[in-house]
Structure formats: structure tokens, C-alpha cells
């Protein structure tokens, strides 16, 4: 670089040397035309992606740690809570129940929350061990079951022999019921012999007695909230016992109604569940559905039937209007058919339990008196009540479309 200056005849030329700054010089590595540039670009991308993945993994580890600590803390709290409850049944270790069930080898059944296994206690007593699987709703179901029936006893309620709450293991130990659940006897058309009228009548009375005890004779009112044929168990003499209290709720004797989240099984749920404000009469409604199933020998919803006959309540209503209730009597049992007149009278009790307005349904203690003959159904429900309760449009719509917010367990 040069500067030339002329003044008159004198002239001078100045040369200035400029040093290139390394800041502005273009190194070969940053030159896009350089052969090393793509390699360096890939290396930078790898570093960025690696850092991002490392950050995500670190956050995941932190949340996993917090979750496990929270879960372990809840489990410890639950174990301490159960230890401090009075009148609790026997507490077993997980190893003890593995031995009792021969390493859970004899499965009796399976449901949404786990499996049930047959076992034999050291005393020689047979038991059914329910092994719950999962978190959240399962823990709530376990606690509700132990809290509800752990300290109460009634002949028509399944006895909770013991339980296990050890780390993540949650197991319930019940008395063994040799004849299984009611649904296997009334819905299985190949079942031989079919249940006769006297046995079915006794089963209905047993269920009513169990519910009356829960609603009216315990220190706290107990709402079962999942009465259905699958939750009625039968012993070797066909004595019926109410089981599965995983969705149950305890309320004070001075409480007439309670607000709670919707729970139960579609087809057995009372219309007032839509408002979430319920009473013990939701169990009365479910009981009415079970009575119809026992008398008719079919499920409340049967997809194998013609479309207009799929919903048992709607079919029952139409047959009553036509004076053809005897058409609904279970035809798989000759004994039921020969006692059809008595069966139809029992259907009227079911109709009373299925009134759309819960205040018009009877209490379970009244139902027991009806079945024992100390109260006359005719004197407590007229024909207009019978018809109005079953022709209400909301009932059929509810039975066919509502879905529960919490599925029932095994």
C-alpha cells in the first residue's frame, strides 16, 4: 500500500505495510470450500444433539427419582395407616402368601385389577387370594376394601381373612367360596343343573340382607357402589355373599346424600349418577337389576338378542305393559317355569327398586321384610308407580349410553 504526494517539484512516496488480523483471516477450517468444513459441521451437530439428549435424560432421572420417592412414601404411609387401624384382620407377608398359594399356581379368575388364586392356610382353611396389580386406582381399591370390610362381619358378606401390604405388593385374602360367582350360574346356558326357584329366591334374600346390613346396621353407612352378578359369590350350600368392596364409600349416619365421582359398571348404575349426588339407593337400583337377571336368566345387556330386546329393563317394561311378564321367566329351569306366578311377584319387587326417582325406591330393610312376608308389596307400591318408574325415558337412555369413570375390579 503506498501514498504518493507531490508539491512543486519535490515528490515523496510512502509505503505502509498492513498486517492481516487473525480475527478477520479466514482459516481453512471455516472456509466452506475447505474439505474439512462438512466434517467439522457434523461434529458440532453431534455435540448439540448429545447435549440435548443428556439434558432430557437428566430431567427424566430427576422426575423418576421424585416419583419413586413419592410412591415409596405413600406406600410407607399406607402401611403405617393400616397398622394403626383397629380391628384389622391378619396381616400376611408376601412370602407367606406365596407359600399359601403354591407360588400363585392355582388361578381361580382374573379381572381388571389383578388375579385371584386358590390357597390353603397352615390351619387347613381354604382361601382365595386376590393379587392386585398396578398403582393409583388399585391402591385406592385396596385401602377401601380393607377399611370397609376389614372390621365388619355378616353372614352375607364375604369375610376378609387377611391382607398383605409390603412394598409394592397388595394382596387380599378372602374366605373361599366353592361355587364361584353368581353370573356363572345364571348366564351360562350349559350349566347343569340350572338353579331352581327356591335357590334363586334364597340368593336374592341373602343379597338383600347383606346390603341392609351395610346401609343400616354398621357404625358408618357403607355404600357398595358396584353391585352386580359377578360380585355375588356362592358357597358350597349356595349361600350368597356380597363381595368386592373396592369402589365402596363410607358416609356418616347423619349424611343423607354424598357427592362423589361416578363409579361402577354400565347397566347397573342408577340414573342419579349423572348428577354425582348419590345415596344408598344407588345400591337398591343395582340390586333391582341383579334380581331381574336372576329371574330371567340373562344379562341386563345382551348383544345376541334382537336390537329392541337387548336391554333387559326396556324389555321388562314392554312385557309388563302387554301383561306378558311370564315370557321373561328363565326357560332353562323347569322349576322356575312351574313357579312362574311367584317369579312374577318377585319381578314387581325388582320394579319397585328400579324407580327412576331414588326417593321412591324402598330401603333394603323393607325389601328384606317383603321377601320374608312381613310387608306386602301391594300395599307399598301401586300399579301407577310400577309403570312410571319403568317408562321414564331417561332410564333406558342412561342404561344404554352411560360409561363409568372408574372400571370395577375382579
CSV table of C-alpha atoms in Angstrom, one decimal, residues 37-393:
chain,number,residue,atom,x,y,z
A,37,UNK,CA,-15.8,-28.0,6.7
A,38,UNK,CA,-18.6,-30.7,6.4
A,39,UNK,CA,-16.8,-32.9,8.9
A,40,UNK,CA,-16.5,-30.0,11.5
A,41,UNK,CA,-20.2,-29.2,10.9
A,42,UNK,CA,-21.2,-32.8,11.6
A,43,UNK,CA,-19.1,-32.7,14.8
A,44,UNK,CA,-20.9,-29.5,16.0
A,45,UNK,CA,-24.3,-31.0,15.3
A,46,UNK,CA,-23.4,-34.2,17.2
A,47,UNK,CA,-22.3,-32.1,20.2
A,48,UNK,CA,-25.6,-30.2,20.2
A,49,UNK,CA,-27.7,-33.3,19.9
A,50,UNK,CA,-25.7,-35.1,22.6
A,51,UNK,CA,-26.1,-32.2,25.0
A,52,UNK,CA,-29.8,-32.0,24.3
A,53,UNK,CA,-30.3,-35.7,24.9
A,54,UNK,CA,-28.2,-35.6,28.0
A,55,UNK,CA,-30.3,-32.8,29.4
A,56,UNK,CA,-33.6,-34.7,28.7
A,57,UNK,CA,-32.2,-37.8,30.3
A,58,UNK,CA,-31.1,-35.8,33.3
A,59,UNK,CA,-34.6,-34.4,33.7
A,60,UNK,CA,-36.1,-37.9,33.3
A,61,UNK,CA,-33.9,-39.2,36.1
A,62,UNK,CA,-34.9,-36.4,38.4
A,63,UNK,CA,-38.6,-36.9,37.8
A,64,UNK,CA,-38.2,-40.7,38.1
A,65,UNK,CA,-36.4,-40.2,41.4
A,66,UNK,CA,-39.2,-37.9,42.7
A,67,UNK,CA,-41.9,-40.3,41.5
A,68,UNK,CA,-40.3,-43.3,43.2
A,69,UNK,CA,-39.7,-41.3,46.4
A,70,UNK,CA,-43.3,-40.2,46.4
A,71,UNK,CA,-44.6,-43.7,45.7
A,72,UNK,CA,-42.4,-45.2,48.4
A,73,UNK,CA,-43.5,-42.5,50.8
A,74,UNK,CA,-47.2,-43.3,50.0
A,75,UNK,CA,-46.6,-47.0,50.5
A,76,UNK,CA,-45.0,-46.4,53.8
A,77,UNK,CA,-47.8,-44.1,54.8
A,78,UNK,CA,-50.4,-46.7,53.7
A,79,UNK,CA,-48.7,-49.5,55.6
A,80,UNK,CA,-48.5,-47.4,58.8
A,81,UNK,CA,-52.1,-46.3,58.4
A,82,UNK,CA,-53.2,-50.0,58.1
A,83,UNK,CA,-51.1,-50.9,61.1
A,84,UNK,CA,-52.8,-48.3,63.2
A,85,UNK,CA,-56.4,-49.2,62.2
A,86,UNK,CA,-58.3,-51.1,64.9
A,87,UNK,CA,-59.9,-54.5,64.4
A,88,UNK,CA,-57.9,-55.3,61.3
A,89,UNK,CA,-57.7,-58.9,60.0
A,90,UNK,CA,-54.5,-60.9,59.9
A,91,UNK,CA,-51.6,-59.2,58.1
A,92,UNK,CA,-49.5,-61.6,55.9
A,93,UNK,CA,-46.1,-61.3,54.4
A,94,UNK,CA,-45.7,-61.7,50.7
A,95,UNK,CA,-43.6,-64.8,51.2
A,96,UNK,CA,-46.3,-66.3,53.4
A,97,UNK,CA,-48.9,-65.8,50.6
A,98,UNK,CA,-46.6,-67.3,48.0
A,99,UNK,CA,-46.4,-70.4,50.1
A,100,UNK,CA,-50.2,-70.4,50.8
A,101,UNK,CA,-51.0,-70.3,47.0
A,102,UNK,CA,-48.1,-72.6,46.0
A,103,UNK,CA,-46.4,-69.7,44.2
A,104,UNK,CA,-49.7,-68.4,42.8
A,105,UNK,CA,-50.2,-71.6,40.7
A,106,UNK,CA,-53.9,-72.2,41.0
A,107,UNK,CA,-55.7,-69.3,39.4
A,108,UNK,CA,-59.5,-69.0,40.0
A,109,UNK,CA,-60.2,-66.0,37.9
A,110,UNK,CA,-58.9,-62.7,36.5
A,111,UNK,CA,-60.3,-59.2,36.5
A,112,UNK,CA,-59.3,-55.6,35.7
A,113,UNK,CA,-57.2,-55.1,38.9
A,114,UNK,CA,-55.5,-58.5,39.1
A,115,UNK,CA,-55.9,-62.2,39.5
A,116,UNK,CA,-57.5,-64.4,42.2
A,117,UNK,CA,-55.7,-67.6,43.3
A,118,UNK,CA,-56.8,-70.5,45.5
A,119,UNK,CA,-54.7,-71.2,48.6
A,120,UNK,CA,-54.6,-73.2,51.8
A,121,UNK,CA,-53.6,-71.7,55.1
A,122,UNK,CA,-51.4,-73.6,57.6
A,123,UNK,CA,-54.6,-74.2,59.6
A,124,UNK,CA,-56.0,-76.1,56.6
A,125,UNK,CA,-58.6,-73.5,55.7
A,126,UNK,CA,-59.1,-72.8,52.0
A,127,UNK,CA,-58.8,-69.1,50.9
A,128,UNK,CA,-59.0,-67.0,47.8
A,129,UNK,CA,-56.1,-64.6,47.4
A,130,UNK,CA,-56.6,-61.6,45.2
A,131,UNK,CA,-53.3,-60.2,43.9
A,132,UNK,CA,-53.8,-56.6,42.8
A,133,UNK,CA,-51.6,-55.2,40.0
A,134,UNK,CA,-51.0,-51.5,39.3
A,135,UNK,CA,-50.9,-48.2,41.0
A,136,UNK,CA,-53.3,-45.3,41.7
A,137,UNK,CA,-56.9,-46.7,41.5
A,138,UNK,CA,-55.5,-50.1,42.6
A,139,UNK,CA,-54.1,-48.7,45.8
A,140,UNK,CA,-57.4,-46.8,46.4
A,141,UNK,CA,-59.3,-50.0,45.8
A,142,UNK,CA,-57.1,-52.0,48.2
A,143,UNK,CA,-57.4,-49.4,51.0
A,144,UNK,CA,-61.1,-49.1,50.5
A,145,UNK,CA,-61.6,-52.8,50.7
A,146,UNK,CA,-59.5,-53.3,53.9
A,147,UNK,CA,-61.1,-50.2,55.5
A,148,UNK,CA,-64.6,-51.2,54.6
A,149,UNK,CA,-64.9,-54.9,55.4
A,150,UNK,CA,-61.7,-55.5,57.5
A,151,UNK,CA,-63.6,-55.0,60.8
A,152,UNK,CA,-67.2,-55.9,59.9
A,153,UNK,CA,-68.8,-59.4,59.9
A,154,UNK,CA,-72.0,-60.6,58.5
A,155,UNK,CA,-73.0,-64.0,57.1
A,156,UNK,CA,-74.0,-62.5,53.7
A,157,UNK,CA,-70.7,-60.5,53.3
A,158,UNK,CA,-67.6,-62.3,52.1
A,159,UNK,CA,-65.1,-62.4,55.0
A,160,UNK,CA,-61.8,-60.7,54.6
A,161,UNK,CA,-59.4,-63.1,56.3
A,162,UNK,CA,-56.3,-61.0,55.9
A,163,UNK,CA,-54.2,-58.8,53.6
A,164,UNK,CA,-50.6,-58.0,52.6
A,165,UNK,CA,-49.2,-54.5,52.1
A,166,UNK,CA,-45.5,-55.0,51.6
A,167,UNK,CA,-43.5,-52.6,49.4
A,168,UNK,CA,-45.5,-52.6,46.1
A,169,UNK,CA,-47.3,-55.8,46.8
A,170,UNK,CA,-51.0,-55.5,47.5
A,171,UNK,CA,-53.0,-58.8,48.2
A,172,UNK,CA,-56.3,-59.5,49.8
A,173,UNK,CA,-57.2,-62.9,51.4
A,174,UNK,CA,-60.9,-63.9,51.5
A,175,UNK,CA,-62.8,-67.0,52.6
A,176,UNK,CA,-63.0,-69.5,49.7
A,177,UNK,CA,-66.4,-69.7,48.0
A,178,UNK,CA,-66.7,-73.1,46.4
A,179,UNK,CA,-69.4,-72.3,43.9
A,180,UNK,CA,-67.9,-69.2,42.5
A,181,UNK,CA,-69.8,-66.1,41.3
A,182,UNK,CA,-73.5,-65.9,40.6
A,183,UNK,CA,-73.1,-64.9,36.9
A,184,UNK,CA,-71.6,-68.3,36.1
A,185,UNK,CA,-74.8,-70.0,37.2
A,186,UNK,CA,-77.4,-67.8,35.7
A,187,UNK,CA,-75.8,-66.7,32.4
A,188,UNK,CA,-74.2,-70.0,31.4
A,189,UNK,CA,-76.9,-71.9,29.5
A,190,UNK,CA,-74.8,-75.0,29.5
A,191,UNK,CA,-74.7,-75.1,33.3
A,192,UNK,CA,-76.2,-78.3,34.7
A,193,UNK,CA,-78.3,-78.4,36.7
A,194,UNK,CA,-79.9,-74.9,36.3
A,195,UNK,CA,-80.7,-73.2,39.6
A,196,UNK,CA,-84.2,-73.9,40.8
A,197,UNK,CA,-86.7,-71.4,42.2
A,198,UNK,CA,-86.0,-72.0,45.9
A,199,UNK,CA,-82.3,-71.5,45.5
A,200,UNK,CA,-82.7,-68.3,43.4
A,201,UNK,CA,-85.2,-66.9,45.9
A,202,UNK,CA,-82.8,-67.6,48.8
A,203,UNK,CA,-79.9,-66.0,46.9
A,204,UNK,CA,-82.0,-62.8,46.3
A,205,UNK,CA,-82.9,-62.7,50.0
A,206,UNK,CA,-79.2,-63.2,51.0
A,207,UNK,CA,-78.1,-60.3,48.8
A,208,UNK,CA,-80.8,-58.1,50.3
A,209,UNK,CA,-79.8,-59.0,53.9
A,210,UNK,CA,-76.1,-58.2,53.1
A,211,UNK,CA,-77.0,-54.8,51.7
A,212,UNK,CA,-79.4,-54.0,54.5
A,213,UNK,CA,-76.6,-54.6,57.0
A,214,UNK,CA,-74.2,-52.3,55.1
A,215,UNK,CA,-76.7,-49.5,54.8
A,216,UNK,CA,-78.4,-49.6,58.2
A,217,UNK,CA,-76.5,-51.7,60.8
A,218,UNK,CA,-72.9,-50.7,60.6
A,219,UNK,CA,-71.4,-47.8,62.6
A,220,UNK,CA,-71.0,-45.9,59.4
A,221,UNK,CA,-73.3,-46.3,56.4
A,222,UNK,CA,-71.5,-48.3,53.7
A,223,UNK,CA,-72.4,-47.7,50.0
A,224,UNK,CA,-71.1,-50.7,47.9
A,225,UNK,CA,-71.5,-48.9,44.6
A,226,UNK,CA,-70.7,-51.9,42.4
A,227,UNK,CA,-73.5,-54.4,43.0
A,228,UNK,CA,-73.6,-56.9,40.0
A,229,UNK,CA,-73.9,-60.6,39.5
A,230,UNK,CA,-70.2,-61.0,39.2
A,231,UNK,CA,-69.7,-59.6,42.7
A,232,UNK,CA,-72.1,-62.1,44.4
A,233,UNK,CA,-70.3,-65.2,45.5
A,234,UNK,CA,-71.8,-68.6,46.4
A,235,UNK,CA,-70.5,-71.1,49.0
A,236,UNK,CA,-70.9,-74.8,48.8
A,237,UNK,CA,-74.5,-74.6,50.0
A,238,UNK,CA,-75.4,-71.7,47.6
A,239,UNK,CA,-75.5,-69.1,50.4
A,240,UNK,CA,-74.9,-65.8,48.7
A,241,UNK,CA,-72.4,-63.3,49.9
A,242,UNK,CA,-71.7,-59.7,48.6
A,243,UNK,CA,-68.0,-59.2,47.6
A,244,UNK,CA,-65.6,-56.7,46.1
A,245,UNK,CA,-65.7,-53.5,48.1
A,246,UNK,CA,-63.0,-51.8,46.0
A,247,UNK,CA,-65.3,-49.0,44.9
A,248,UNK,CA,-67.3,-48.7,48.2
A,249,UNK,CA,-67.7,-45.5,50.2
A,250,UNK,CA,-68.3,-44.8,53.9
A,251,UNK,CA,-70.5,-42.0,54.9
A,252,UNK,CA,-71.8,-40.8,58.3
A,253,UNK,CA,-75.1,-41.9,59.6
A,254,UNK,CA,-76.3,-38.3,59.6
A,255,UNK,CA,-75.5,-37.9,55.9
A,256,UNK,CA,-78.4,-38.4,53.6
A,257,UNK,CA,-76.6,-37.7,50.4
A,258,UNK,CA,-73.0,-37.5,49.3
A,259,UNK,CA,-71.2,-36.0,46.2
A,260,UNK,CA,-68.7,-38.4,44.6
A,261,UNK,CA,-67.2,-39.2,41.3
A,262,UNK,CA,-69.0,-41.6,39.0
A,263,UNK,CA,-68.0,-45.3,39.5
A,264,UNK,CA,-69.5,-48.7,38.9
A,265,UNK,CA,-70.4,-50.9,35.9
A,266,UNK,CA,-72.6,-49.8,33.0
A,267,UNK,CA,-76.1,-51.3,33.1
A,268,UNK,CA,-76.1,-51.5,36.9
A,269,UNK,CA,-75.8,-47.7,37.6
A,270,UNK,CA,-78.7,-45.7,38.8
A,271,UNK,CA,-79.8,-42.5,36.8
A,272,UNK,CA,-78.8,-40.1,39.6
A,273,UNK,CA,-75.1,-40.9,39.0
A,274,UNK,CA,-75.4,-38.3,36.2
A,275,UNK,CA,-75.6,-35.6,38.9
A,276,UNK,CA,-72.8,-37.2,41.1
A,277,UNK,CA,-75.1,-36.7,44.1
A,278,UNK,CA,-76.0,-40.2,45.4
A,279,UNK,CA,-77.5,-42.1,48.4
A,280,UNK,CA,-77.6,-45.7,49.4
A,281,UNK,CA,-80.5,-46.0,46.9
A,282,UNK,CA,-77.9,-46.4,44.1
A,283,UNK,CA,-77.3,-49.9,45.6
A,284,UNK,CA,-81.0,-50.5,45.7
A,285,UNK,CA,-81.3,-49.8,41.9
A,286,UNK,CA,-78.3,-52.1,41.1
A,287,UNK,CA,-80.0,-54.8,43.3
A,288,UNK,CA,-83.1,-54.5,41.2
A,289,UNK,CA,-81.1,-55.2,38.0
A,290,UNK,CA,-79.5,-58.2,39.6
A,291,UNK,CA,-82.9,-59.6,40.7
A,292,UNK,CA,-84.2,-59.3,37.1
A,293,UNK,CA,-81.1,-61.1,35.9
A,294,UNK,CA,-81.6,-63.9,38.4
A,295,UNK,CA,-85.3,-64.3,37.5
A,296,UNK,CA,-84.9,-64.0,33.7
A,297,UNK,CA,-81.6,-65.9,33.4
A,298,UNK,CA,-79.9,-63.3,31.2
A,299,UNK,CA,-77.7,-60.3,31.4
A,300,UNK,CA,-79.1,-56.8,31.6
A,301,UNK,CA,-77.5,-56.1,28.2
A,302,UNK,CA,-77.4,-59.0,25.8
A,303,UNK,CA,-76.0,-58.2,22.3
A,304,UNK,CA,-77.1,-61.6,21.0
A,305,UNK,CA,-80.7,-60.5,21.3
A,306,UNK,CA,-82.7,-58.5,18.7
A,307,UNK,CA,-82.0,-54.8,19.0
A,308,UNK,CA,-85.2,-53.9,20.8
A,309,UNK,CA,-84.7,-56.7,23.3
A,310,UNK,CA,-81.0,-56.1,24.2
A,311,UNK,CA,-81.7,-54.0,27.3
A,312,UNK,CA,-83.5,-56.1,29.9
A,313,UNK,CA,-85.1,-53.1,31.6
A,314,UNK,CA,-86.7,-51.9,28.4
A,315,UNK,CA,-87.9,-55.4,27.6
A,316,UNK,CA,-89.3,-55.8,31.1
A,317,UNK,CA,-91.2,-52.6,30.7
A,318,UNK,CA,-92.8,-53.6,27.4
A,319,UNK,CA,-93.7,-57.1,28.6
A,320,UNK,CA,-95.4,-55.6,31.7
A,321,UNK,CA,-97.4,-53.3,29.6
A,322,UNK,CA,-98.6,-56.2,27.5
A,323,UNK,CA,-99.3,-58.4,30.5
A,324,UNK,CA,-96.6,-60.9,29.4
A,325,UNK,CA,-94.1,-60.9,32.2
A,326,UNK,CA,-94.2,-64.7,32.3
A,327,UNK,CA,-92.4,-64.7,29.0
A,328,UNK,CA,-89.3,-63.4,30.8
A,329,UNK,CA,-89.1,-66.3,33.3
A,330,UNK,CA,-85.8,-68.3,32.7
A,331,UNK,CA,-86.8,-71.2,30.5
A,332,UNK,CA,-83.7,-73.2,31.2
A,333,UNK,CA,-85.2,-74.2,34.6
A,334,UNK,CA,-88.4,-76.3,34.6
A,335,UNK,CA,-88.7,-75.4,38.3
A,336,UNK,CA,-88.7,-71.7,37.5
A,337,UNK,CA,-91.5,-72.2,34.9
A,338,UNK,CA,-93.6,-74.2,37.3
A,339,UNK,CA,-93.4,-71.4,39.8
A,340,UNK,CA,-93.8,-68.6,37.3
A,341,UNK,CA,-96.6,-66.9,39.2
A,342,UNK,CA,-94.3,-66.4,42.3
A,343,UNK,CA,-91.5,-65.3,40.0
A,344,UNK,CA,-93.7,-62.6,38.5
A,345,UNK,CA,-94.5,-61.3,42.0
A,346,UNK,CA,-90.7,-61.1,42.7
A,347,UNK,CA,-90.4,-59.1,39.5
A,348,UNK,CA,-92.7,-56.5,41.0
A,349,UNK,CA,-90.3,-56.0,43.9
A,350,UNK,CA,-87.5,-55.5,41.3
A,351,UNK,CA,-89.6,-52.9,39.6
A,352,UNK,CA,-90.0,-51.0,42.8
A,353,UNK,CA,-86.2,-51.0,43.3
A,354,UNK,CA,-85.9,-49.6,39.7
A,355,UNK,CA,-87.9,-46.4,40.2
A,356,UNK,CA,-86.2,-43.6,38.4
A,357,UNK,CA,-86.6,-41.2,41.3
A,358,UNK,CA,-84.5,-42.6,44.1
A,359,UNK,CA,-86.9,-41.4,46.9
A,360,UNK,CA,-89.5,-43.8,45.6
A,361,UNK,CA,-87.3,-46.9,45.9
A,362,UNK,CA,-87.6,-48.9,49.1
A,363,UNK,CA,-84.8,-49.3,51.6
A,364,UNK,CA,-83.1,-52.7,51.7
A,365,UNK,CA,-84.5,-53.4,55.1
A,366,UNK,CA,-88.0,-53.0,53.6
A,367,UNK,CA,-87.0,-55.3,50.8
A,368,UNK,CA,-85.9,-58.0,53.3
A,369,UNK,CA,-89.3,-57.7,55.1
A,370,UNK,CA,-91.1,-58.0,51.7
A,371,UNK,CA,-89.3,-61.3,51.0
A,372,UNK,CA,-89.8,-62.6,54.5
A,373,UNK,CA,-93.5,-61.8,54.2
A,374,UNK,CA,-93.9,-59.3,57.0
A,375,UNK,CA,-94.7,-56.4,54.5
A,376,UNK,CA,-97.0,-56.6,51.5
A,377,UNK,CA,-95.6,-55.2,48.2
A,378,UNK,CA,-99.1,-54.4,47.0
A,379,UNK,CA,-99.7,-52.1,50.0
A,380,UNK,CA,-96.5,-50.2,49.3
A,381,UNK,CA,-96.4,-49.7,45.5
A,382,UNK,CA,-99.4,-49.2,43.3
A,383,UNK,CA,-99.6,-50.0,39.6
A,384,UNK,CA,-99.0,-46.4,38.6
A,385,UNK,CA,-95.7,-46.3,40.5
A,386,UNK,CA,-94.7,-49.6,38.8
A,387,UNK,CA,-95.4,-48.2,35.3
A,388,UNK,CA,-94.0,-44.7,35.8
A,389,UNK,CA,-90.7,-45.9,37.1
A,390,UNK,CA,-90.1,-48.1,34.2
A,391,UNK,CA,-91.4,-46.0,31.3
A,392,UNK,CA,-89.3,-43.0,32.2
A,393,UNK,CA,-87.3,-42.3,29.0
